[in-house]
Short mmCIF file of C-alpha atoms in Angstrom, two decimals:
data_model
loop_
_atom_site.label_atom_id
_atom_site.label_comp_id
_atom_site.label_asym_id
_atom_site.label_seq_id
_atom_site.Cartn_x
_atom_site.Cartn_y
_atom_site.Cartn_z
CA MET V 213 294.05 -149.96 42.84
CA SER V 214 290.53 -151.01 44.68
CA GLU V 215 289.73 -148.32 42.42
CA LEU V 216 290.73 -149.76 39.63
CA ALA V 217 288.82 -152.25 39.72
CA LEU V 218 285.95 -149.95 39.56
CA VAL V 219 286.63 -148.10 36.75
CA LEU V 220 287.03 -151.89 35.19
CA LEU V 221 284.05 -153.10 36.72
CA GLY V 222 281.52 -149.87 35.72
CA ALA V 223 283.10 -149.96 32.62
CA LEU V 224 282.44 -153.69 32.06
CA LEU V 225 278.99 -154.06 33.41
CA VAL V 226 277.69 -151.40 35.15
CA ASN V 227 277.02 -149.04 32.58
CA ASN V 228 277.93 -151.32 29.51
CA PHE V 229 278.19 -149.43 26.36
CA VAL V 230 276.19 -150.62 24.88
CA LEU V 231 273.32 -152.25 26.31
CA ALA V 232 272.67 -148.88 29.04
CA GLN V 233 274.94 -145.89 27.13
CA PHE V 234 273.46 -146.93 23.68
CA LEU V 235 277.39 -146.50 22.30
CA GLY V 236 278.11 -148.68 19.06
CA LEU V 237 274.99 -150.38 18.89
CA CYS V 238 276.01 -149.66 14.36
CA PRO V 239 277.69 -153.57 15.25
CA PHE V 240 275.70 -154.52 17.41
CA MET V 241 272.72 -154.41 15.05
CA GLY V 242 274.65 -155.49 11.78
CA ILE V 243 276.89 -157.45 12.77
CA THR V 244 275.57 -160.05 14.78
CA ARG V 245 273.72 -162.54 12.64
CA SER V 246 276.36 -165.32 12.96
CA TYR V 247 278.49 -166.12 16.76
CA ASP V 248 281.35 -165.61 14.63
CA ALA V 249 281.48 -162.42 12.49
CA ALA V 250 280.43 -161.14 16.39
CA LEU V 251 284.01 -162.11 18.39
CA ALA V 252 286.03 -161.41 15.73
CA THR V 253 283.96 -158.12 15.68
CA GLY V 254 284.50 -158.08 19.02
CA LEU V 255 288.22 -158.89 19.15
CA ALA V 256 289.40 -156.16 16.90
CA THR V 257 287.36 -153.61 18.47
CA THR V 258 288.88 -154.41 22.07
CA PHE V 259 292.26 -153.45 20.04
CA VAL V 260 291.40 -150.36 18.35
CA LEU V 261 289.58 -149.74 21.35
CA THR V 262 292.44 -149.24 23.68
CA LEU V 263 294.66 -148.68 21.66
CA SER V 264 292.71 -144.72 20.92
CA ALA V 265 292.12 -144.36 23.88
CA VAL V 266 295.31 -144.15 24.89
CA THR V 267 297.04 -142.22 22.27
CA SER V 268 293.99 -140.12 21.94
CA TYR V 269 294.68 -139.94 25.57
CA LEU V 270 298.80 -138.47 25.12
CA PHE V 271 297.34 -136.45 21.94
CA HIS V 272 295.33 -135.19 23.81
CA HIS V 273 297.95 -133.60 26.83
CA ALA V 274 300.43 -133.42 24.10
CA VAL V 275 299.35 -131.17 22.04
CA LEU V 276 295.96 -129.87 22.29
CA VAL V 277 296.55 -128.72 26.46
CA PRO V 278 298.82 -127.00 25.57
CA LEU V 279 298.38 -125.00 22.81
CA GLY V 280 295.01 -124.09 24.98
CA VAL V 281 292.36 -125.79 21.44
CA GLU V 282 291.11 -128.46 23.01
CA TYR V 283 287.83 -127.91 21.27
CA LEU V 284 289.36 -129.66 18.05
CA ARG V 285 290.22 -132.55 19.71
CA ILE V 286 286.80 -134.18 17.38
CA ILE V 287 288.70 -133.46 14.50
CA LEU V 288 292.43 -134.53 16.80
CA PHE V 289 290.62 -137.95 17.43
CA ILE V 290 288.97 -139.26 14.91
CA VAL V 291 292.12 -138.59 13.37
CA VAL V 292 293.81 -141.18 15.70
CA ILE V 293 291.28 -143.77 15.42
CA ALA V 294 291.11 -143.47 11.64
CA GLY V 295 295.00 -143.64 11.42
CA ILE V 296 294.41 -146.26 14.42
CA VAL V 297 292.44 -148.64 11.70
CA GLN V 298 294.61 -147.87 8.65
CA LEU V 299 298.13 -149.01 10.51
CA VAL V 300 296.31 -152.21 12.30
CA GLN V 301 295.76 -153.60 8.61
CA TYR V 302 298.41 -153.51 7.60
CA TYR V 303 300.10 -154.27 10.26
CA LEU V 304 298.24 -157.08 10.38
CA ARG V 305 298.51 -158.39 6.34
CA ALA V 306 302.00 -158.24 7.09
CA ALA V 307 302.81 -159.85 10.06
CA SER V 308 300.14 -162.36 9.92
CA PRO V 309 297.62 -162.23 6.76
CA ILE V 310 295.21 -165.46 8.15
CA LEU V 311 294.15 -163.08 11.46
CA HIS V 312 293.99 -159.99 8.27
CA GLN V 313 291.82 -161.87 6.12
CA LEU V 314 289.67 -162.92 9.21
CA LEU V 315 289.58 -160.17 11.08
CA GLY V 316 289.46 -157.77 7.32
CA ILE V 317 287.00 -156.21 5.86
CA TYR V 318 285.24 -155.48 9.61
CA LEU V 319 288.79 -153.20 10.40
CA PRO V 320 286.98 -149.89 9.04
CA LEU V 321 283.59 -150.23 9.86
CA ILE V 322 285.40 -149.69 13.06
CA THR V 323 287.01 -146.38 12.11
CA SER V 324 282.86 -145.45 12.07
CA ASN V 325 281.75 -146.65 15.77
CA CYS V 326 280.85 -144.50 17.80
CA ALA V 327 281.64 -146.25 20.99
CA VAL V 328 285.46 -145.66 19.81
CA LEU V 329 285.20 -141.78 20.24
CA GLY V 330 282.82 -142.32 23.08
CA VAL V 331 285.05 -143.85 25.04
CA ALA V 332 288.04 -141.62 24.17
CA LEU V 333 285.37 -138.97 25.45
CA LEU V 334 284.36 -140.36 28.12
CA ALA V 335 287.61 -140.54 29.40
CA LEU V 336 288.50 -136.63 28.74
CA ASP V 337 285.32 -136.37 31.29
CA ASN V 338 286.08 -138.29 33.25
CA THR V 339 289.15 -136.61 34.19
CA PHE V 340 290.97 -140.19 33.62
CA SER V 341 294.75 -140.41 34.47
CA LEU V 342 296.46 -142.68 32.28
CA ALA V 343 296.42 -145.18 33.72
CA GLU V 344 292.66 -145.11 34.24
CA THR V 345 292.14 -144.01 30.85
CA PHE V 346 293.35 -147.55 30.28
CA VAL V 347 290.90 -149.54 32.33
CA PHE V 348 288.11 -147.88 31.03
CA SER V 349 288.75 -148.19 27.97
CA LEU V 350 289.54 -152.60 27.94
CA GLY V 351 286.48 -152.62 29.97
CA ALA V 352 284.07 -151.11 27.76
CA ALA V 353 286.33 -153.00 25.37
CA ALA V 354 285.76 -156.30 26.66
CA GLY V 355 281.97 -155.62 27.66
CA PHE V 356 281.31 -153.99 24.42
CA THR V 357 283.02 -158.66 23.21
CA LEU V 358 280.87 -159.75 25.84
CA VAL V 359 277.45 -157.82 24.93
CA MET V 360 278.20 -159.00 20.76
CA VAL V 361 279.04 -162.46 21.53
CA LEU V 362 275.85 -163.19 23.56
CA PHE V 363 273.81 -161.09 21.22
CA GLY V 364 275.38 -162.81 18.22
CA ALA V 365 274.20 -166.16 19.92
CA ILE V 366 271.48 -165.10 20.60
CA ARG V 367 270.25 -163.93 17.45
CA GLU V 368 271.72 -167.50 15.73
CA THR V 369 269.15 -169.01 17.30
CA ILE V 370 265.77 -166.34 17.10
CA ASP V 371 266.53 -167.06 13.21
CA HIS V 372 265.28 -170.99 13.68
CA GLU V 373 262.44 -169.60 15.44
CA HIS V 374 258.89 -169.26 15.27
CA VAL V 375 258.13 -165.14 15.65
CA PRO V 376 254.81 -162.95 14.41
CA ASP V 377 255.69 -162.07 10.96
CA ALA V 378 255.71 -158.37 12.39
CA PHE V 379 258.65 -159.09 14.42
CA ARG V 380 261.20 -160.59 12.11
CA GLY V 381 263.88 -159.23 11.76
CA ALA V 382 265.45 -155.34 13.50
CA PRO V 383 262.42 -155.66 15.10
CA LEU V 384 262.89 -158.78 17.44
CA ALA V 385 266.73 -157.62 17.24
CA LEU V 386 265.68 -154.88 18.73
CA VAL V 387 263.67 -156.53 22.07
CA THR V 388 265.77 -158.58 22.36
CA ALA V 389 268.32 -156.10 23.28
CA GLY V 390 266.15 -154.36 25.47
CA LEU V 391 265.44 -158.26 27.42
CA MET V 392 269.20 -157.73 27.70
CA SER V 393 269.56 -154.54 28.99
CA LEU V 394 266.36 -155.23 30.88
CA ALA V 395 269.17 -157.64 33.30
CA PHE V 396 271.99 -156.23 33.04
CA MET V 397 270.67 -153.56 35.20
CA GLY V 398 270.95 -155.23 37.84
CA PHE V 399 274.30 -155.20 37.83
CA GLY V 400 273.19 -151.88 39.17
CA GLY V 401 274.22 -152.58 42.34
CA LEU V 402 277.93 -153.34 42.28
CA ALA V 403 279.38 -150.62 42.24
CA MET K 160 262.62 -134.16 -8.85
CA THR K 161 264.07 -132.44 -6.60
CA ALA K 162 261.04 -131.79 -4.31
CA ALA K 163 261.26 -135.52 -4.82
CA ASP K 164 264.76 -135.71 -2.99
CA PHE K 165 263.52 -134.87 -0.29
CA LYS K 166 260.02 -137.17 0.04
CA ASN K 167 262.14 -140.01 -0.61
CA ALA K 168 265.58 -138.85 1.91
CA VAL K 169 262.03 -138.67 4.56
CA LEU K 170 260.24 -140.85 3.56
CA ALA K 171 261.01 -144.65 2.02
CA ASN K 172 265.22 -144.09 3.12
CA ASN K 173 264.52 -143.23 6.55
CA PRO K 174 267.24 -142.95 8.02
CA ALA K 175 266.59 -144.18 11.05
CA TRP K 176 263.32 -146.96 10.26
CA ALA K 177 263.91 -147.83 7.28
CA GLN K 178 267.89 -148.28 7.02
CA LEU K 179 268.36 -148.35 11.59
CA LEU K 180 271.46 -145.77 10.80
CA GLY K 181 272.41 -143.20 13.19
CA LEU K 182 270.41 -145.69 15.90
CA CYS K 183 273.14 -145.05 18.74
CA PRO K 184 271.58 -141.37 18.92
CA LEU K 185 267.69 -142.78 18.18
CA LEU K 186 267.91 -144.48 21.18
CA ALA K 187 269.95 -142.63 23.28
CA VAL K 188 268.34 -139.17 23.37
CA SER K 189 264.88 -139.96 22.93
CA ASN K 190 263.54 -140.02 27.01
CA SER K 191 262.74 -136.70 26.02
CA VAL K 192 260.68 -134.60 22.88
CA VAL K 193 263.44 -131.79 24.23
CA ASN K 194 266.22 -133.40 24.56
CA ALA K 195 265.52 -135.02 21.01
CA LEU K 196 264.01 -131.22 19.53
CA GLY K 197 268.56 -130.34 20.65
CA LEU K 198 270.38 -133.16 18.98
CA ALA K 199 267.59 -132.94 16.23
CA ALA K 200 268.66 -129.19 15.40
CA ALA K 201 272.01 -130.43 15.96
CA SER K 202 271.88 -133.22 13.96
CA THR K 203 270.04 -131.46 10.67
CA LEU K 204 273.00 -128.15 11.14
CA VAL K 205 276.03 -130.85 10.69
CA VAL K 206 274.48 -133.06 8.06
CA ILE K 207 273.26 -130.03 5.94
CA GLY K 208 276.76 -128.22 6.49
CA SER K 209 278.59 -131.01 5.70
CA ASN K 210 276.47 -132.36 1.96
CA THR K 211 276.61 -128.98 0.47
CA VAL K 212 280.97 -127.94 1.76
CA ILE K 213 281.59 -131.56 -0.42
CA SER K 214 278.20 -130.95 -3.32
CA ALA K 215 280.20 -128.11 -3.43
CA LEU K 216 284.39 -129.40 -3.47
CA ARG K 217 283.05 -132.82 -4.91
CA GLY K 218 285.55 -131.67 -8.67
CA PHE K 219 288.44 -130.48 -6.54
CA ILE K 220 288.38 -133.67 -3.68
CA PRO K 221 290.25 -136.51 -5.47
CA ASP K 222 288.39 -139.64 -5.54
CA GLN K 223 291.20 -142.10 -3.02
CA ALA K 224 290.93 -139.18 -0.32
CA ARG K 225 287.69 -139.42 -0.18
CA LEU K 226 285.80 -141.19 2.77
CA PRO K 227 288.83 -138.92 5.05
CA SER K 228 287.90 -135.83 3.10
CA PHE K 229 284.29 -136.88 3.81
CA VAL K 230 285.06 -137.27 7.71
CA LEU K 231 287.43 -134.12 8.08
CA VAL K 232 284.63 -131.38 6.33
CA ILE K 233 282.06 -133.46 9.37
CA ALA K 234 283.91 -133.47 11.53
CA THR K 235 284.72 -129.58 11.79
CA PHE K 236 280.76 -129.19 11.49
CA THR K 237 280.43 -131.59 14.78
CA THR K 238 283.09 -129.03 16.12
CA VAL K 239 281.19 -126.02 15.66
CA THR K 240 277.53 -127.67 16.60
CA THR K 241 278.69 -128.27 19.68
CA LEU K 242 280.47 -124.96 20.04
CA LEU K 243 277.09 -122.89 18.89
CA LEU K 244 275.06 -125.57 21.47
CA GLU K 245 277.96 -125.37 24.40
CA ALA K 246 277.38 -120.73 23.46
CA PHE K 247 273.47 -120.95 23.82
CA ALA K 248 272.12 -124.04 25.12
CA PHE K 249 274.29 -125.09 28.13
CA ASP K 250 271.53 -126.86 30.41
CA LEU K 251 270.46 -128.72 27.03
CA TYR K 252 274.60 -129.18 25.77
CA LEU K 253 274.94 -130.90 29.72
CA LYS K 254 272.02 -133.31 29.08
CA ILE K 255 272.93 -134.98 25.33
CA ALA K 256 277.36 -133.55 25.13
CA LEU K 257 278.34 -136.98 24.73
CA TYR K 258 275.58 -137.05 21.38
CA VAL K 259 276.35 -134.12 20.19
CA GLN K 260 280.02 -134.90 19.26
CA ILE K 261 280.05 -138.49 17.93
CA ILE K 262 277.45 -137.11 15.54
CA VAL K 263 280.90 -137.53 12.96
CA THR K 264 280.71 -141.18 13.35
CA ASN K 265 277.29 -141.76 12.25
CA CYS K 266 276.92 -143.68 9.22
CA MET K 267 273.93 -141.55 8.11
CA ILE K 268 275.67 -138.67 7.51
CA LEU K 269 278.66 -140.46 5.62
CA GLY K 270 276.32 -142.62 3.95
CA ARG K 271 274.65 -139.30 2.63
CA ALA K 272 277.96 -137.51 2.26
CA GLU K 273 279.11 -141.24 0.24
CA ALA K 274 276.11 -141.34 -2.02
CA PHE K 275 274.59 -138.71 -2.64
CA ALA K 276 276.39 -135.15 -1.78
CA SER K 277 279.81 -136.03 -3.90
CA ARG K 278 278.15 -136.90 -7.17
CA GLN K 279 275.50 -133.89 -7.53
CA PRO K 280 275.36 -130.57 -7.43
CA VAL K 281 274.52 -127.88 -4.31
CA SER K 282 271.35 -127.62 -5.33
CA ARG K 283 270.10 -131.34 -4.31
CA ALA K 284 272.92 -132.27 -1.92
CA ILE K 285 271.19 -129.88 0.43
CA LEU K 286 267.67 -130.62 -0.25
CA ASP K 287 268.39 -134.85 -0.27
CA ALA K 288 270.40 -133.16 4.38
CA ALA K 289 267.45 -131.27 5.23
CA GLY K 290 264.96 -134.39 3.63
CA THR K 291 267.60 -136.31 5.98
CA ALA K 292 267.20 -134.64 8.50
CA VAL K 293 263.60 -134.32 8.92
CA GLY K 294 263.69 -138.19 8.61
CA PHE K 295 266.13 -138.10 11.27
CA ALA K 296 263.84 -136.22 13.45
CA ILE K 297 260.67 -137.19 12.93
CA ALA K 298 262.25 -141.11 13.97
CA LEU K 299 263.94 -139.32 16.90
CA ILE K 300 260.98 -136.28 18.33
CA GLY K 301 258.18 -139.30 17.39
CA LEU K 302 259.76 -142.09 20.10
CA GLY K 303 260.37 -138.78 22.37
CA ALA K 304 256.95 -138.10 22.47
CA VAL K 305 256.52 -141.91 22.72
CA ARG K 306 258.92 -142.99 25.65
CA GLU K 307 258.28 -139.44 26.92
CA VAL K 308 254.36 -139.67 27.36
CA LEU K 309 254.69 -143.23 28.42
CA GLY K 310 256.91 -143.00 30.81
CA GLN K 311 256.57 -139.66 33.00
CA GLY K 312 253.31 -139.03 31.61
CA THR K 313 254.22 -134.94 29.92
CA LEU K 314 255.85 -133.88 26.88
CA PHE K 315 257.51 -130.72 26.95
CA GLU K 316 259.60 -131.31 29.93
CA ASN K 317 262.69 -128.75 30.11
CA ALA K 318 261.17 -126.37 27.28
CA HIS K 319 262.88 -124.10 28.59
CA LEU K 320 266.54 -125.24 27.82
CA LEU K 321 266.01 -124.79 23.95
CA PHE K 322 263.54 -121.85 24.00
CA GLY K 323 264.76 -119.01 26.92
CA GLU K 324 262.68 -119.28 29.97
CA SER K 325 259.43 -118.28 28.57
CA ALA K 326 258.89 -122.16 27.59
CA ALA K 327 258.95 -122.92 31.22
CA SER K 328 255.03 -123.45 31.05
CA TRP K 329 255.48 -125.17 27.94
CA THR K 330 255.00 -128.55 29.38
CA ILE K 331 251.74 -130.56 28.69
CA ASP K 332 250.75 -132.76 31.76
CA ILE K 333 249.11 -135.74 30.62
CA GLY K 334 248.28 -137.59 34.41
CA ASP K 335 250.93 -140.00 35.83
CA ALA K 336 248.07 -142.45 36.09
CA GLY K 337 249.42 -145.56 34.32
CA THR K 338 253.28 -144.09 33.34
CA LEU K 339 255.37 -147.01 32.47
CA PRO K 340 258.96 -145.53 34.84
CA LEU K 341 260.39 -148.07 32.23
CA ALA K 342 260.26 -146.15 29.13
CA LEU K 343 262.69 -144.00 30.01
CA TYR K 344 265.29 -146.42 30.90
CA PRO K 345 267.70 -147.83 28.68
CA PRO K 346 265.51 -150.98 28.51
CA GLY K 347 262.77 -148.72 27.79
CA ALA K 348 264.96 -147.61 24.55
CA PHE K 349 265.04 -150.88 23.10
CA LEU K 350 261.70 -152.42 23.54
CA THR K 351 259.53 -149.19 22.59
CA THR K 352 261.77 -149.11 19.02
CA GLY K 353 261.61 -152.51 18.71
CA VAL K 354 257.34 -152.23 19.67
CA ILE K 355 256.98 -149.07 17.34
CA MET K 356 259.09 -150.51 14.73
CA ALA K 357 257.13 -154.54 14.32
CA LEU K 358 252.92 -151.87 14.49
CA MET K 359 254.85 -149.88 11.53
CA THR K 360 255.78 -153.15 9.09
CA SER K 361 252.58 -154.66 10.63
CA LEU K 362 250.97 -151.02 9.37
CA LYS K 363 253.03 -151.20 5.87
CA ARG K 364 252.02 -154.31 5.30
CA SER K 365 248.36 -154.46 5.79
CA THR K 366 247.92 -151.21 3.44
CA HIS K 367 250.39 -153.13 0.82
CA ASP K 368 247.91 -156.20 1.59
CA ARG K 369 244.41 -154.03 0.45
CA GLN K 370 245.89 -152.30 -2.26
CA LYS K 371 247.06 -156.08 -4.43
CA MET K 372 243.16 -156.99 -3.10
CA ASN K 373 242.02 -153.67 -4.68
CA THR K 374 243.78 -153.96 -8.01
CA ARG K 375 242.61 -157.68 -7.84
CA ARG K 376 238.80 -156.43 -8.14
#
């Protein structure tokens, strides 16, 4: 049990996917102009990421390994992710139109979020079991959401400040992310 | 027209600096020049290969199945590149493996396929791909050089991982007096990129202002 907790904590804080491993930077820089959009993206990503990491794990062990074609993992995983995004979209449209309206435009973008593929590949590299893969992807997704929300809130404030013209926009966002990353390095002693 | 395609893709629409695409690999592997070179080469192979194939098949891919088809083509080339790197530069591969594999989700490549290769003849698509690749490589290797010099005062360390044993002596030692090891860590990647980007913005603005002054006279 404590091993699972360690995996969770590691993915969530110590090796935060955005700030320490540079995965999922596109949504991190692109969709954090407002707090609400950041939160919506984070939640949608959490759901898809966990589901696709577990599904990828199952497909890898049920199809690729018996056939001896592990090298096709990138193609398989990207198809799994795109398929799950599509299914989630259909399901939401039918089951909860309000949620669909809220998350609708952020869902297709998840396919090209490298954190989703990255988690599936990293879980494989670490030879995690199914339970560990689940916990690892949950931690990674929660870490992604946490950082998205924090960054969204910071950026809403920064936009109203006087900053040097040259730093306006992306450069200041990067410097801010750098300081956050520095703060997250403090979690290094945890695991 | 063809030369203009190339120049436009490298400079005005530089994928990394101007459009902020492919930021994940840019920040992740720019901690040394050799890592940056390795990923730049891998990305080049993928973008040129996939652009060529997509452009050649543009008459056969139905419009509705466009994006999934593009993604599959790119995933195929990423797999090929991964296997090539694993076979010929294994030590380097171990360092940048994850980021080579996620080239497939690099929005820069899908973007070029969608916006350019799927509507243009093969020759122009190849040039556009080459321009995109060179633009990305310049950004990647430039950032790699800055971070390696700042962080540990060397250039081309570990060149033998990419170019064979004879390259082991290519390392240029600038001396480690006054280095800033932070530049090699994740926060350093964000900070260096942010500061460089701000410098480029102010540089662009000042030349722009100067041109305006000249035309006024």
